[in-house]
mmCIF file of C-alpha atoms in Angstrom:
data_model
loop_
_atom_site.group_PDB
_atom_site.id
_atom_site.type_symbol
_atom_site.label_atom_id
_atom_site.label_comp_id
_atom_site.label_asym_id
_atom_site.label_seq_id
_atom_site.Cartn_x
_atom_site.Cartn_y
_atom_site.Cartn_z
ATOM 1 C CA UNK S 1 19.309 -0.970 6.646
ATOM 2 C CA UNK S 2 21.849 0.513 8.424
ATOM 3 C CA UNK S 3 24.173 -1.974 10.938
ATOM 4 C CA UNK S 4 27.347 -2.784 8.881
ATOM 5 C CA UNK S 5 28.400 -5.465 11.952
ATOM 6 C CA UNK S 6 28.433 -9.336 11.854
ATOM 7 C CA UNK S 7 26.036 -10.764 13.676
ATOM 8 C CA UNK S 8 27.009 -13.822 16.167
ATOM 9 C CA UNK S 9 23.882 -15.790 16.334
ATOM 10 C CA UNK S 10 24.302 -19.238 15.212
ATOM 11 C CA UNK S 11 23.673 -20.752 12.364
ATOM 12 C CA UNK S 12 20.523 -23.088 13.215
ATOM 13 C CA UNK S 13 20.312 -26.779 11.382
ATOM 14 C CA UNK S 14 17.817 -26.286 8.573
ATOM 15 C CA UNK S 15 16.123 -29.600 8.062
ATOM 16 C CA UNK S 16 15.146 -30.163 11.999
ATOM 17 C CA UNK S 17 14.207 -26.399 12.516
ATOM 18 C CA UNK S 18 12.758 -24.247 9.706
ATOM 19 C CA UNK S 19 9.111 -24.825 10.266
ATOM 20 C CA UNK S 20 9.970 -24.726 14.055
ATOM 21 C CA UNK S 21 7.629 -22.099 15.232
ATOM 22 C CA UNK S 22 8.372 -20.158 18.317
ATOM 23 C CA UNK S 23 8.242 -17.099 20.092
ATOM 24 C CA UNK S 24 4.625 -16.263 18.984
ATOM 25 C CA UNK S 25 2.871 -13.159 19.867
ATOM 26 C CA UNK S 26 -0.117 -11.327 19.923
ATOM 27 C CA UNK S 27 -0.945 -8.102 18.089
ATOM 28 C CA UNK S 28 -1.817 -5.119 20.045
ATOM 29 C CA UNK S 29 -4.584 -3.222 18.301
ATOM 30 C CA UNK S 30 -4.677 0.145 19.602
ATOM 31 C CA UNK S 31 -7.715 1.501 21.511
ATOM 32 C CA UNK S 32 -10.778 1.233 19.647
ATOM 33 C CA UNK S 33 -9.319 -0.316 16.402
ATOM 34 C CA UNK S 34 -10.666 -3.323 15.151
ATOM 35 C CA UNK S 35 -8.685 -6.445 12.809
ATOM 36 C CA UNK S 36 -9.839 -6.605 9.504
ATOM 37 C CA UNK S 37 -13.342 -9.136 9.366
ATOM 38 C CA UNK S 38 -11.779 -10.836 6.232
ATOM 39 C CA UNK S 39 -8.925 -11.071 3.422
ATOM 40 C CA UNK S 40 -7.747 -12.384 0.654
ATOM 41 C CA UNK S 41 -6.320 -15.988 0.589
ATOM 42 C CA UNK S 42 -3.866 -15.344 -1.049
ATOM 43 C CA UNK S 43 -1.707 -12.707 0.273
ATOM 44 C CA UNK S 44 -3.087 -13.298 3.937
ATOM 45 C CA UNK S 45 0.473 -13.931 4.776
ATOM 46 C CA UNK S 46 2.939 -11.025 5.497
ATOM 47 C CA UNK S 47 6.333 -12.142 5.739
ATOM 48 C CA UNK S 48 9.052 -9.649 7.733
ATOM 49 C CA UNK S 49 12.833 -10.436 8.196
ATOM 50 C CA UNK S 50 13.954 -9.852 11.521
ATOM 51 C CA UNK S 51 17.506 -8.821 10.882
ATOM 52 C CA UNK S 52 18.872 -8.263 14.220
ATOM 53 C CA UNK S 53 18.287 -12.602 15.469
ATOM 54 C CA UNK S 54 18.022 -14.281 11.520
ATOM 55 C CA UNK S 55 15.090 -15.291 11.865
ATOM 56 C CA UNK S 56 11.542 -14.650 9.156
ATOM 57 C CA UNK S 57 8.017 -13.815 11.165
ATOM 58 C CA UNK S 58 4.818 -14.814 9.703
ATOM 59 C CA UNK S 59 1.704 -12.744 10.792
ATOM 60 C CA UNK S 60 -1.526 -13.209 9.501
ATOM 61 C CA UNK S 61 -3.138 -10.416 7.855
ATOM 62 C CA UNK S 62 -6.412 -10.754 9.198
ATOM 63 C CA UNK S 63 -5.610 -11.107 13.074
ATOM 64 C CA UNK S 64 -2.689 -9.646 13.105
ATOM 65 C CA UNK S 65 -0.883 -11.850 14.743
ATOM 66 C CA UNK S 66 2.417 -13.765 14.225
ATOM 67 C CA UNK S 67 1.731 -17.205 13.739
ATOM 68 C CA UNK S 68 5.136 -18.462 13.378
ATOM 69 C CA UNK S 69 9.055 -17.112 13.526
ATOM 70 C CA UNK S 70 11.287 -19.234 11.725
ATOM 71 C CA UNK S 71 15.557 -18.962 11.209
ATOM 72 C CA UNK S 72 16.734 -18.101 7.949
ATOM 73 C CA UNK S 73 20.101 -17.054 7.907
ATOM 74 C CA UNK S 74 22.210 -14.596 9.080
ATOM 75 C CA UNK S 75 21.426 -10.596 9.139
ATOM 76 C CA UNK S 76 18.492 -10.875 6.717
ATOM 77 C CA UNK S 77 17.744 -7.231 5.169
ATOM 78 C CA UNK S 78 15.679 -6.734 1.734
ATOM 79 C CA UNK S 79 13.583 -9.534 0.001
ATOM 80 C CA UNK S 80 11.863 -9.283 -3.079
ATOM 81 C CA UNK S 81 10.000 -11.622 -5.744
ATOM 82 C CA UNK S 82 11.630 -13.205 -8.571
ATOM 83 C CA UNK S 83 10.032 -11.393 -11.865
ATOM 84 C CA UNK S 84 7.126 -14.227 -12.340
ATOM 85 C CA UNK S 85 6.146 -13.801 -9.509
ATOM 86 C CA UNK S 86 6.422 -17.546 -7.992
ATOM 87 C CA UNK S 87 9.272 -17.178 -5.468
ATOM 88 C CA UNK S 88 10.123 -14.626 -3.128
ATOM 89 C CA UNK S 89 13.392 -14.302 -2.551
ATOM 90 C CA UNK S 90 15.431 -13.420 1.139
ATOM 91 C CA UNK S 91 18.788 -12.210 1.182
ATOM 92 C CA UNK S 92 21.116 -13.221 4.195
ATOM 93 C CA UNK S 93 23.813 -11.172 4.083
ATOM 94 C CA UNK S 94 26.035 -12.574 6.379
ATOM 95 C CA UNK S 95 25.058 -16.424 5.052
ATOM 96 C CA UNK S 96 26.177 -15.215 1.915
ATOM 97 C CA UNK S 97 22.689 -16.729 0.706
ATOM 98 C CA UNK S 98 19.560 -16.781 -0.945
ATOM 99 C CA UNK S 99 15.980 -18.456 0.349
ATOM 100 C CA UNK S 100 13.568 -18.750 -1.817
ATOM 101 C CA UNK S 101 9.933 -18.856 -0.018
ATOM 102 C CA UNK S 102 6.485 -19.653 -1.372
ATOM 103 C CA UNK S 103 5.179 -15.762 -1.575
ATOM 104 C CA UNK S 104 1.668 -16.336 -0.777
ATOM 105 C CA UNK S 105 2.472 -18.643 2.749
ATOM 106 C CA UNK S 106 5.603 -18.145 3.576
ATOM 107 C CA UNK S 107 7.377 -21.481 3.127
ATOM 108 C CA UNK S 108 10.501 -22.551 2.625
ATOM 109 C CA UNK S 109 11.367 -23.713 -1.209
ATOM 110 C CA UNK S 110 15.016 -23.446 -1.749
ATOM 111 C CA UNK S 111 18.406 -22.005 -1.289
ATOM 112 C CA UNK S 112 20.988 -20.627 -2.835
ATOM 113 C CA UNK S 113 24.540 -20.869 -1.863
ATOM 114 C CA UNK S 114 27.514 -18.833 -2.643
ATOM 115 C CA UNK S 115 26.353 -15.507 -3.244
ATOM 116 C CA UNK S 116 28.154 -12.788 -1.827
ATOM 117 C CA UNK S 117 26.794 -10.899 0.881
ATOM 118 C CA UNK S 118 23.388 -10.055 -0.415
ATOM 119 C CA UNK S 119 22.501 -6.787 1.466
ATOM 120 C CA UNK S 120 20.187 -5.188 -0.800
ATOM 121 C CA UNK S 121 18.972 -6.786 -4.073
ATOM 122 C CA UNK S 122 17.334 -6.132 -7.867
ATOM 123 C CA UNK S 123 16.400 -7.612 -11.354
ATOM 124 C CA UNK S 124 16.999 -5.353 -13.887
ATOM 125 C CA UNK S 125 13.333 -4.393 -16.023
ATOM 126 C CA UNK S 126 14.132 -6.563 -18.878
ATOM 127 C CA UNK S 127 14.908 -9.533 -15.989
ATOM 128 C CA UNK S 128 18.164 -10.348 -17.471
ATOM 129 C CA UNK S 129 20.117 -9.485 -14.293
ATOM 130 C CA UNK S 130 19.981 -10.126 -11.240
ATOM 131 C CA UNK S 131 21.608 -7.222 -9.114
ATOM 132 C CA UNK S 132 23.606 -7.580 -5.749
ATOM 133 C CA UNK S 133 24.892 -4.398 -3.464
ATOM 134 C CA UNK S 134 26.985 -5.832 -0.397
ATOM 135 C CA UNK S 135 27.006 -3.136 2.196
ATOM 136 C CA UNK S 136 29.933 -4.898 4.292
ATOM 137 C CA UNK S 137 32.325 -5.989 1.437
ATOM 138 C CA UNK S 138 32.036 -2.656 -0.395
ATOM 139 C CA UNK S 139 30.720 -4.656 -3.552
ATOM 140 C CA UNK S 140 28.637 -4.932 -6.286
ATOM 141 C CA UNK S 141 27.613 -8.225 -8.094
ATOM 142 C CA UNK S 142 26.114 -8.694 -11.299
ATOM 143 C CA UNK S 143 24.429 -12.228 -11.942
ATOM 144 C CA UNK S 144 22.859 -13.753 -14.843
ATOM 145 C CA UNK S 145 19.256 -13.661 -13.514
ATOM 146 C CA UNK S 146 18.411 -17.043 -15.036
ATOM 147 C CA UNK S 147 20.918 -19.094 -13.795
ATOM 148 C CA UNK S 148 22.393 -17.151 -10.661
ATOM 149 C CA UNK S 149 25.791 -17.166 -12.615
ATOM 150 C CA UNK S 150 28.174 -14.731 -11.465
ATOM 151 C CA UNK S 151 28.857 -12.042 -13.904
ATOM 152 C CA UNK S 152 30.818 -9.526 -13.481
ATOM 153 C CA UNK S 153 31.780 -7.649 -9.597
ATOM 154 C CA UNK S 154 32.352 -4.533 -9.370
ATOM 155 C CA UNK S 155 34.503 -3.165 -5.882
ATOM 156 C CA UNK S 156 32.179 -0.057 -4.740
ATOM 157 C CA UNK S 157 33.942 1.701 -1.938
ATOM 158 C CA UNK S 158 32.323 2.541 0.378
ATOM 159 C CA UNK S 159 29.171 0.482 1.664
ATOM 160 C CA UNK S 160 26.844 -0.242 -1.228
ATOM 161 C CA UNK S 161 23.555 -0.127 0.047
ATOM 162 C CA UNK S 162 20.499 0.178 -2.091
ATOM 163 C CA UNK S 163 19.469 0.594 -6.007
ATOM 164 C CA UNK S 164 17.416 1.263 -9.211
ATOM 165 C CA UNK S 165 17.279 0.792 -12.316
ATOM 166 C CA UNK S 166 16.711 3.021 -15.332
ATOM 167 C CA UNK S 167 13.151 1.978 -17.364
ATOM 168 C CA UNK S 168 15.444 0.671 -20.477
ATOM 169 C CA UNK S 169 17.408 -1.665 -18.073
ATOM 170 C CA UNK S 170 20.732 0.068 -19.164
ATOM 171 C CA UNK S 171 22.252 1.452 -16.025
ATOM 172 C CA UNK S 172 21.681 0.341 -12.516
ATOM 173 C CA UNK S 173 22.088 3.230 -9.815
ATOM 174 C CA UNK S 174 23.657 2.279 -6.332
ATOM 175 C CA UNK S 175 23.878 4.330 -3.631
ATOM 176 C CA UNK S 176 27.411 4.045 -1.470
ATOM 177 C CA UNK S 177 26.374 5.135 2.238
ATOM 178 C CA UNK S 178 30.093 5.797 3.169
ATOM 179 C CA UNK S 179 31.210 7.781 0.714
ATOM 180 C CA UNK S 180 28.155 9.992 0.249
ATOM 181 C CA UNK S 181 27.559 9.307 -4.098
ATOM 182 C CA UNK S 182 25.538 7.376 -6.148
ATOM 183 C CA UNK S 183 27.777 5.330 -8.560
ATOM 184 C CA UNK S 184 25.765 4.431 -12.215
ATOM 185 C CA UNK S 185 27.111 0.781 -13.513
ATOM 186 C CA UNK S 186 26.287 0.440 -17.389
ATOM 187 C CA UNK S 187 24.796 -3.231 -17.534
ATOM 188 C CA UNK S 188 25.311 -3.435 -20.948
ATOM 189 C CA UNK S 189 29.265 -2.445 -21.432
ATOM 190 C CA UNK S 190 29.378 -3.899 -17.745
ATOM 191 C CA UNK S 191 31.429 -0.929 -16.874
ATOM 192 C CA UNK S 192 31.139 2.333 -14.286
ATOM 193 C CA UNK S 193 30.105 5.236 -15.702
ATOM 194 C CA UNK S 194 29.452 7.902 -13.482
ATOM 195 C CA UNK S 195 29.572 8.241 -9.798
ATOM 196 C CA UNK S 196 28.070 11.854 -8.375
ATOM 197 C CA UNK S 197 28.361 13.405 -5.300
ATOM 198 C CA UNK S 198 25.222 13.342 -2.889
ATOM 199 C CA UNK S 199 24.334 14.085 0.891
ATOM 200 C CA UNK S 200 25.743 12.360 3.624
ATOM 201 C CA UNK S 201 24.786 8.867 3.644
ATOM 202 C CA UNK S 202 22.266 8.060 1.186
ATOM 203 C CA UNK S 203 20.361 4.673 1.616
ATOM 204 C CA UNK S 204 17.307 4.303 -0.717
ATOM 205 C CA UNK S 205 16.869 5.340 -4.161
ATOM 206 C CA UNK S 206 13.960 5.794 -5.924
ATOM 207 C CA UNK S 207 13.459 6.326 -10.088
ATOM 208 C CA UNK S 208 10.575 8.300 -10.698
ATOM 209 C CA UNK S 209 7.746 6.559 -12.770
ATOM 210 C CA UNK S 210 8.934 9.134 -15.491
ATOM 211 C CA UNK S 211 12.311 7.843 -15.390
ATOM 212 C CA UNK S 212 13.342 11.342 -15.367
ATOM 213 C CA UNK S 213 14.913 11.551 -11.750
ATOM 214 C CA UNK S 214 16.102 9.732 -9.271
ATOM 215 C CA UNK S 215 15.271 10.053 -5.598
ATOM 216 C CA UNK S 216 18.292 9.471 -3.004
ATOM 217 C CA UNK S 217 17.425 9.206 1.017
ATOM 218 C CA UNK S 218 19.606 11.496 2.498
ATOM 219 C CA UNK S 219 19.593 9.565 6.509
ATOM 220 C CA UNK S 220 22.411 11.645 7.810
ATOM 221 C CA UNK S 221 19.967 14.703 6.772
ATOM 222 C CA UNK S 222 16.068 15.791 6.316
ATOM 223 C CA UNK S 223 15.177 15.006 3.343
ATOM 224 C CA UNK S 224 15.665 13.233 -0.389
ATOM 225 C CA UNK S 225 18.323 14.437 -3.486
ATOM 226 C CA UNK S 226 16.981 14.959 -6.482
ATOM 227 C CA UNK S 227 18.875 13.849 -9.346
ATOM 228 C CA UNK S 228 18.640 14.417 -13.002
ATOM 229 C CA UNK S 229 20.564 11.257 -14.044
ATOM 230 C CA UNK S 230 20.677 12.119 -18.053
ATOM 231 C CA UNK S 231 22.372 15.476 -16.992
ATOM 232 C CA UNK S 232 24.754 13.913 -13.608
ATOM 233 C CA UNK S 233 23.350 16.607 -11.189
ATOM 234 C CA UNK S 234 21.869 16.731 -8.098
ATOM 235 C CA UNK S 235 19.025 19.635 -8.867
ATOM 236 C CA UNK S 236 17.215 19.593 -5.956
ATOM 237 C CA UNK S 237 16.404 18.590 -2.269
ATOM 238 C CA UNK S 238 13.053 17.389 -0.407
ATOM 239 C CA UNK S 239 12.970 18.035 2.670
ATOM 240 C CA UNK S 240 10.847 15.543 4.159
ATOM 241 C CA UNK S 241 12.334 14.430 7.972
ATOM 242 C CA UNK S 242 15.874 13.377 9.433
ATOM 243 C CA UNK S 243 16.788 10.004 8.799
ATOM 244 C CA UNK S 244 15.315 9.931 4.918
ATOM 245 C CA UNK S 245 15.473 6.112 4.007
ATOM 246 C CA UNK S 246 13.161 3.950 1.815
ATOM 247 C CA UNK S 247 10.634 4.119 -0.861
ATOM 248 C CA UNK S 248 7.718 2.651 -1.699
ATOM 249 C CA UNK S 249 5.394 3.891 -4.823
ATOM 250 C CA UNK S 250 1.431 4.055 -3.922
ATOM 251 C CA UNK S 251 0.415 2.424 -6.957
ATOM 252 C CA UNK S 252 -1.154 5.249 -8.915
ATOM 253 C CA UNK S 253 2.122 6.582 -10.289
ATOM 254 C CA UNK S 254 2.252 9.092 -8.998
ATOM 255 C CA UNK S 255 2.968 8.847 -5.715
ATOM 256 C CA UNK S 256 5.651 7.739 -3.552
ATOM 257 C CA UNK S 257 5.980 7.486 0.465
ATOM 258 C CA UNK S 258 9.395 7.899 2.613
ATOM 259 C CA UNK S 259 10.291 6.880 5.732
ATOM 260 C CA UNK S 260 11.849 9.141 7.754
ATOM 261 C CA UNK S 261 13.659 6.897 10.568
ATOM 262 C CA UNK S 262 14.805 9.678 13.006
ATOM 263 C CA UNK S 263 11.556 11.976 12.958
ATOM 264 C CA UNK S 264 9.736 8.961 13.055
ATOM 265 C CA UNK S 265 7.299 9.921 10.390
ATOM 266 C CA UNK S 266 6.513 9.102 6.506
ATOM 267 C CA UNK S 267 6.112 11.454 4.142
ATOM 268 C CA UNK S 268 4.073 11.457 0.845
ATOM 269 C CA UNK S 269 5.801 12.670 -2.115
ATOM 270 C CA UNK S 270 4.068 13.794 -5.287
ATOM 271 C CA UNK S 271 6.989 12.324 -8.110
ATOM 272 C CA UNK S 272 5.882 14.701 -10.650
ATOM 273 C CA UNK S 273 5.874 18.152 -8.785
ATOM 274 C CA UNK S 274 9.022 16.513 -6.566
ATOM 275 C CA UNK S 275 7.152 18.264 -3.394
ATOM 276 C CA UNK S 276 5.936 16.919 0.104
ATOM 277 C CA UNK S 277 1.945 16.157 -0.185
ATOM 278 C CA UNK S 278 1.826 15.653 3.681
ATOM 279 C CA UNK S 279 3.674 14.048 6.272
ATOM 280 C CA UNK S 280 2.232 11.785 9.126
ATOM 281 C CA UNK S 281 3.874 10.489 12.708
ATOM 282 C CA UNK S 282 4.894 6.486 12.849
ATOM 283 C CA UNK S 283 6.865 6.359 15.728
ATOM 284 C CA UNK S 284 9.571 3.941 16.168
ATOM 285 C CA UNK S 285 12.222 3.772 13.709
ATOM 286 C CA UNK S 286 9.476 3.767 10.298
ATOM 287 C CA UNK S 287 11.785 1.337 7.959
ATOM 288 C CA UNK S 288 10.578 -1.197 4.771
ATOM 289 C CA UNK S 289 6.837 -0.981 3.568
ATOM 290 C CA UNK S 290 4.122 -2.219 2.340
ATOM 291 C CA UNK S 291 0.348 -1.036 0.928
ATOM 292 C CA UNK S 292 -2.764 -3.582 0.664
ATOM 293 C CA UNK S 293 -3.830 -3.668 -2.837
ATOM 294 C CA UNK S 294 -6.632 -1.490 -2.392
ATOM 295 C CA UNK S 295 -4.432 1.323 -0.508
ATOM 296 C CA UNK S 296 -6.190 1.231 2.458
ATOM 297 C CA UNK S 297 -3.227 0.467 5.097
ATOM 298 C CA UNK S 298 0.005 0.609 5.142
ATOM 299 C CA UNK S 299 2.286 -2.040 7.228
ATOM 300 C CA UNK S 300 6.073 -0.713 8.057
ATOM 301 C CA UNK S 301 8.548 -2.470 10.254
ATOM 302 C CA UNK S 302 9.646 -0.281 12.820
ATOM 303 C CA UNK S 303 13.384 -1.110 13.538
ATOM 304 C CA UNK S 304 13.782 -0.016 16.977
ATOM 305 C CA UNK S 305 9.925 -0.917 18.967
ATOM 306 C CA UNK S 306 10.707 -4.789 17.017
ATOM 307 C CA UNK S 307 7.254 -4.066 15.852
ATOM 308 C CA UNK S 308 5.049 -3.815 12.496
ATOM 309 C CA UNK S 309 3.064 -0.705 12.201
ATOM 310 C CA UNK S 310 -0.539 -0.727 10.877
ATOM 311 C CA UNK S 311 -1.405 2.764 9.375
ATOM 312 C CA UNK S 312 -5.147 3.532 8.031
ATOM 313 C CA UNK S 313 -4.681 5.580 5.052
ATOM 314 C CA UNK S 314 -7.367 7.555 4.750
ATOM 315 C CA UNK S 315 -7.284 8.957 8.569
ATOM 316 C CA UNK S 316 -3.041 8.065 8.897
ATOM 317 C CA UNK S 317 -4.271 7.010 12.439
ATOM 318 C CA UNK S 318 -2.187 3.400 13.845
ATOM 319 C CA UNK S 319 -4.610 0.719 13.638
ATOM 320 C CA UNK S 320 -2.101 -1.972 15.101
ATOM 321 C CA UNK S 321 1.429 -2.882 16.393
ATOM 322 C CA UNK S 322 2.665 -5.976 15.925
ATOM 323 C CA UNK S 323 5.497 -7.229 18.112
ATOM 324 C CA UNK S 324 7.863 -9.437 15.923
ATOM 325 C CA UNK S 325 11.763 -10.370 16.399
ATOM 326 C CA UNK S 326 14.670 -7.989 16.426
ATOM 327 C CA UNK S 327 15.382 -5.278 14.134
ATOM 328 C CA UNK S 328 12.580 -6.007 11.881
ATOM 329 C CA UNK S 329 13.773 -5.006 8.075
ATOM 330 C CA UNK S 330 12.277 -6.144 4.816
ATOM 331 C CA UNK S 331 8.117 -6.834 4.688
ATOM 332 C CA UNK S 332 6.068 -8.326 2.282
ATOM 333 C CA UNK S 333 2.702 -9.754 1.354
ATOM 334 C CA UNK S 334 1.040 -11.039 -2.120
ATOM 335 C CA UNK S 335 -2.083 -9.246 -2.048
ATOM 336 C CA UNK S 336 0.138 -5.587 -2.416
ATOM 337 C CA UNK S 337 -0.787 -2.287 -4.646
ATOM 338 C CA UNK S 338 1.433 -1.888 -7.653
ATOM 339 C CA UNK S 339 4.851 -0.721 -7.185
ATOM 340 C CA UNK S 340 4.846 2.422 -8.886
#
């Protein structure tokens, strides 16, 4: 997340150089680690967006290696699957566009013009709409999530950056990074309804598999809000590290992980008790996430080493760094645990 500035890399001609592979490199297992032996087929892919040059890199899961970096678009930050599960989408902000890749290898499908600088993005539960925040224009976009229609737009001052929805698909919660709140759109009435007042700038949010509270990242301080979003209160704050950013649920439901981007450490948060379970170090700038399906590692881009981070679960020892492009952001790969 983070950098609200344009980039000025330029725009690269897509039919001659998509699949044009370059800058490959080698992953750097630490001492004594060892690559997986095997994986999955499908899923044996992880895609990361390298923000900082536009461009996607392609590692394969079972050497860890990139095998391919590829432009995209300009200042590409979040990416997510559309709700079947057949496209995975990037969002270039600054291309005011969508790709659509295959989610399993990585390729190119499709794109989508003329939507409005896509920083972060979201289908609502019921996948009726399609959700944009734009960080730079102050903005938030609501889209028919069939047809990519635009909807309604709501002007969000100040930097929209990240969101969730309730279970019921009724409200979508944004958080604005430059005005320190969370603002709650009503997708039904497709009208505000609340905006409340939270730490300095909040990034990710995070509804609790409960869908009783909502967890804010709190990057200008230690730790995650706690808000009851029923009552419109902040009741609480964990204090996990400085720089409190993104989420990702472990899959059990009942856990969730952090990233901590200025103590350089994640932290495991127990959603029901709303208290730390442990912490553990990943240094570098610990940003978007990602768990193998059977929870065994965890892969994070690290924003400032342009590197993925391998983590073994069990010991929270690095198994691998993986040196992709600049100001690596969003990560995926098919073969993940469930979200919550």
């Amino acid at each position: 997340m983070s950098t609200r500035s344009v980039s000025a890399w330029r725009w690269v001609g897509w039919a001659c150089a998509l699949w044009a592979a370059f800058g490959l490199a080698s992953a750097q297992p630490q001492p004594g680690s060892q690559a997986p032996k095997s994986a999955a087929a499908a899923g044996a892919v992880a895609v990361v967006l390298n923000s900082g040059e536009g461009t996607v890199s392609l590692i394969d899961k079972v050497t860890r290696k990139e095998t391919a970096r590829v432009p995209i678009g300009k200042e590409p930050h979040h990416l997510m699957t559309t709700p079947d599960g057949r496209e995975l989408i990037v969002a270039n902000a600054v291309s005011n566009d969508l790709v659509f890749l295959d989610p399993v290898t990585g390729k190119v499908l499709r794109r989508l013009d003329r939507i409005s600088n896509p920083y972060h993005i979201g289908f609502s539960p019921d996948r009726r709409w399609f959700v944009t925040a734009s960080l730079r224009l102050s903005q938030t976009d609501i889209y028919d999530a069939n047809t990519f229609k635009l909807v309604k737009r709501f002007r969000n001052p100040k930097a929209p950056s990240h969101m969730a929805f309730s279970a019921d698909s009724s409200l979508v919660f944004i958080t604005l990074q430059d005005s320190n709140e969370v603002v709650a759109i009503d997708l039904n009435k497709q009208e505000i309804a609340w905006k409340l007042r939270v730490g300095p700038t909040p990034a990710g949010i995070w509804m609790t598999a409960d869908d009783r509270h909502l967890l804010v990242g709190i990057m200008g301080s230690d730790g995650a809000d706690v808000i009851d979003w029923r009552k419109r209160a902040v009741v609480g704050r964990i204090k996990t590290g400085e720089g409190a950013h993104a989420f990702l649920g472990m899959g059990d439901g009942q856990r969730v992980l952090i990233t901590n981007r200025v103590a350089n450490t994640i932290s495991v948060i127990d959603q029901t008790s709303l208290k730390v379970l442990e912490t553990f170090p990943v240094p570098g700038g610990p940003d978007c996430m990602e768990l193998t399906s059977d929870g065994r590692e965890l892969w994070v881009t690290t924003r400032w080493n342009r590197t993925v981070t391998v983590v073994d679960m069990q010991t929270k020892k690095i198994l691998s760094t993986i040196p992709v492009g600049r100001s690596p952001h969003g990560l995926f790969f098919a073969n993940h645990a469930p979200r919550r």
